[in-house]
mmCIF file of C-alpha atoms in Angstrom:
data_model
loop_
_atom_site.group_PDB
_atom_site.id
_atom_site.type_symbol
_atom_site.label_atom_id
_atom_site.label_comp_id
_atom_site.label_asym_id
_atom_site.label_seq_id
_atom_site.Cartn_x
_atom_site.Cartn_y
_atom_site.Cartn_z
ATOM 1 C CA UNK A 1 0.000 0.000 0.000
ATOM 2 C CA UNK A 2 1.181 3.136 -0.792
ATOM 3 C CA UNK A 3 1.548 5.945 2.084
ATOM 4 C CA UNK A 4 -0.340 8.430 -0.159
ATOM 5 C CA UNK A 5 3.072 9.691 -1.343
ATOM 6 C CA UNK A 6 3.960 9.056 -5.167
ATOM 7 C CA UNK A 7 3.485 5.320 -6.773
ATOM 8 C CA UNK A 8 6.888 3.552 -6.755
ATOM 9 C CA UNK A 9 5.728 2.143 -10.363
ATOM 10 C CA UNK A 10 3.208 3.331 -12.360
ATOM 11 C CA UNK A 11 0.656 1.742 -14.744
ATOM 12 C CA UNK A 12 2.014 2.864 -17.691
ATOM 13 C CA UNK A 13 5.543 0.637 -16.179
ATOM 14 C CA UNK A 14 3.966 -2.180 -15.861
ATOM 15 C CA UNK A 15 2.544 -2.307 -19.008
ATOM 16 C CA UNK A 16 5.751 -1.798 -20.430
ATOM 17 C CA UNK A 17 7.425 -4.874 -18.418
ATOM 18 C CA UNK A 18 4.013 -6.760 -19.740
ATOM 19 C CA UNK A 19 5.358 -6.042 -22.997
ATOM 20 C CA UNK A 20 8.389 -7.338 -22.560
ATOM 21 C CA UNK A 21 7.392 -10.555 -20.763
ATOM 22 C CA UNK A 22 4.901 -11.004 -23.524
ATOM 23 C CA UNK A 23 1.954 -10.448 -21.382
ATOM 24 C CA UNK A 24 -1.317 -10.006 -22.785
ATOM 25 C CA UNK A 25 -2.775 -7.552 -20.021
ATOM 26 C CA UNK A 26 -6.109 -6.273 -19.938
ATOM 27 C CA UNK A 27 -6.742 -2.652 -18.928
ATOM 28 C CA UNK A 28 -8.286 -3.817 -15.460
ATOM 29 C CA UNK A 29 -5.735 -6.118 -15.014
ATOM 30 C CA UNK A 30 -3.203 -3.422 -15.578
ATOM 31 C CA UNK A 31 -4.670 -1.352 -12.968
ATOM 32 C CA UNK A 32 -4.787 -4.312 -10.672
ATOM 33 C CA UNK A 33 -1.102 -5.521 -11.092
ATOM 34 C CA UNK A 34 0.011 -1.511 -10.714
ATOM 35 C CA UNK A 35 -1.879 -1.125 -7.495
ATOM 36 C CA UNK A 36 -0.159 -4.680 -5.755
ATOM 37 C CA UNK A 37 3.084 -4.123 -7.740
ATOM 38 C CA UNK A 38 3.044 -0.006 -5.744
ATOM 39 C CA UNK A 39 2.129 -2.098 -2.510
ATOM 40 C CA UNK A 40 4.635 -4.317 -2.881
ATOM 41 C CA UNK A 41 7.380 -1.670 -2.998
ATOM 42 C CA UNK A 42 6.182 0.312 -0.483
ATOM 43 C CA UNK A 43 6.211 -2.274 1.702
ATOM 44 C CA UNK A 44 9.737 -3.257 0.424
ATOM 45 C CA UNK A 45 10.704 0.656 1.444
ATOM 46 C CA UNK A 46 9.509 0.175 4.551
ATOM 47 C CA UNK A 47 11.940 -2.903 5.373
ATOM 48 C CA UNK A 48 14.689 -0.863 4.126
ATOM 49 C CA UNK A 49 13.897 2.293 6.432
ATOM 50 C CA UNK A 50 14.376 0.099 9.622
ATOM 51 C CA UNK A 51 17.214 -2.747 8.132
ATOM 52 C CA UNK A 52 19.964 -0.581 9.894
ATOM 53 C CA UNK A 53 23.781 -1.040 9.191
ATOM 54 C CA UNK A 54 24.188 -2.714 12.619
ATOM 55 C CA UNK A 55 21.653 -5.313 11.500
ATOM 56 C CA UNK A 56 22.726 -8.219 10.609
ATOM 57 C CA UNK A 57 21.376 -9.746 7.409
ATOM 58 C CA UNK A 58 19.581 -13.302 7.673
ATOM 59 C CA UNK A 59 18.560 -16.219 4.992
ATOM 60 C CA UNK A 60 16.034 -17.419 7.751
ATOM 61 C CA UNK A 61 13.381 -15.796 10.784
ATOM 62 C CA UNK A 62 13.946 -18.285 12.705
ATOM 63 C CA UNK A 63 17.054 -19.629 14.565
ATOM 64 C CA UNK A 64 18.279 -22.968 12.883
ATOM 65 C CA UNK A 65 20.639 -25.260 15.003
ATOM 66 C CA UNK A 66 22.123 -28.381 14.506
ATOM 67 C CA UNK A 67 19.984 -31.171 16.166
ATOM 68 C CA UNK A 68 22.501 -33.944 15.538
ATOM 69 C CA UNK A 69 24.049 -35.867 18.026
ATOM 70 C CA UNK A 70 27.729 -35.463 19.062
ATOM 71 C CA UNK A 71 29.884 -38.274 17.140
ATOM 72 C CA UNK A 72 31.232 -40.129 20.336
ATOM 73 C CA UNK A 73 32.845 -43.462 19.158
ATOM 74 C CA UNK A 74 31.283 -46.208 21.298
ATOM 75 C CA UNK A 75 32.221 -49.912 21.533
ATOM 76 C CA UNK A 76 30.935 -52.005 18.643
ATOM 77 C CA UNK A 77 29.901 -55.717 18.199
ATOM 78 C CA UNK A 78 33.104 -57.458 17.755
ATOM 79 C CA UNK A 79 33.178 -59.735 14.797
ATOM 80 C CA UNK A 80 32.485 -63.184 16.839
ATOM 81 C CA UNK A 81 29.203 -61.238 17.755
ATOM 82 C CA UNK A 82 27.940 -60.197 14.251
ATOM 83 C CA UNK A 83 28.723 -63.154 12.967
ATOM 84 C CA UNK A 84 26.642 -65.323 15.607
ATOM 85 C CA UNK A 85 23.308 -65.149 13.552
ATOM 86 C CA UNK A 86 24.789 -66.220 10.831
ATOM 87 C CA UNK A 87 23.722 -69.018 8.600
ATOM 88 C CA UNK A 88 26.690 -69.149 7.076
ATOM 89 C CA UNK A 89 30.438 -67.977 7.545
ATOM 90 C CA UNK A 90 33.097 -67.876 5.357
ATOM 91 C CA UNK A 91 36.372 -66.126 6.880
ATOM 92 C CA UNK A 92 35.274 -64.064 9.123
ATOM 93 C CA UNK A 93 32.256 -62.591 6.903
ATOM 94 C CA UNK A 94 29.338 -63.478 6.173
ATOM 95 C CA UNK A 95 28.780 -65.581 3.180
ATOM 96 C CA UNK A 96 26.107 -65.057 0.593
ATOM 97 C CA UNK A 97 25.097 -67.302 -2.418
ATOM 98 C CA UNK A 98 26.797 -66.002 -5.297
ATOM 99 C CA UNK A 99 24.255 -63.705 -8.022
ATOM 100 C CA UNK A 100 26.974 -63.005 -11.002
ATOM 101 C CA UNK A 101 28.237 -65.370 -13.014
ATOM 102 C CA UNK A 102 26.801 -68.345 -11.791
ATOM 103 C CA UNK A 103 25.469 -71.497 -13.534
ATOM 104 C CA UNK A 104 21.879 -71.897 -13.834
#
């Protein structure tokens, strides 16, 4: 909206970048697009009135942290253990039928 000072764009603007996007605009739809296209940039003005040097700029409102967990190494199965469930070892892994390369 604009503050009742001059329109940041006017209509005869936005027909022009209409133009140039290959817009078909109607008349009321010019008017219309001016009108949100003025609010938008006043509202854009007003960010940039209180965005003061000492503000710091921001990709996000809201505070983002890291919710992973710290990467503490912990003891592990040892290979006795994983292998215990096994239905079938071969050394020290486990052993799967063979896919490639096999006879049918």
């Amino acid at each position: 909206m604009s503050s009742g000072s001059e329109s940041a764009i006017s209509r005869e603007e936005v027909a022009h970048l209409a133009r140039l996007s290959r817009l078909a605009l109607t008349d009321t739809e010019l008017d219309q697009y001016a009108q949100q296209l003025d609010s938008i940039l006043a509202h854009v003005a007003q960010v940039a009135e209180v965005a003061a040097d000492d503000v710091p700029g921001t990709a996000h409102p809201a505070q983002l942290a890291n919710v992973l967990r710290p990467d503490v190494p912990a003891p592990c199965l040892t290979t006795e253990e994983a292998l215990s469930g096994a239905p079938a070892v071969e050394q020290d892994r486990f052993a799967v039928p063979q896919i490639l390369g096999e006879e049918q």
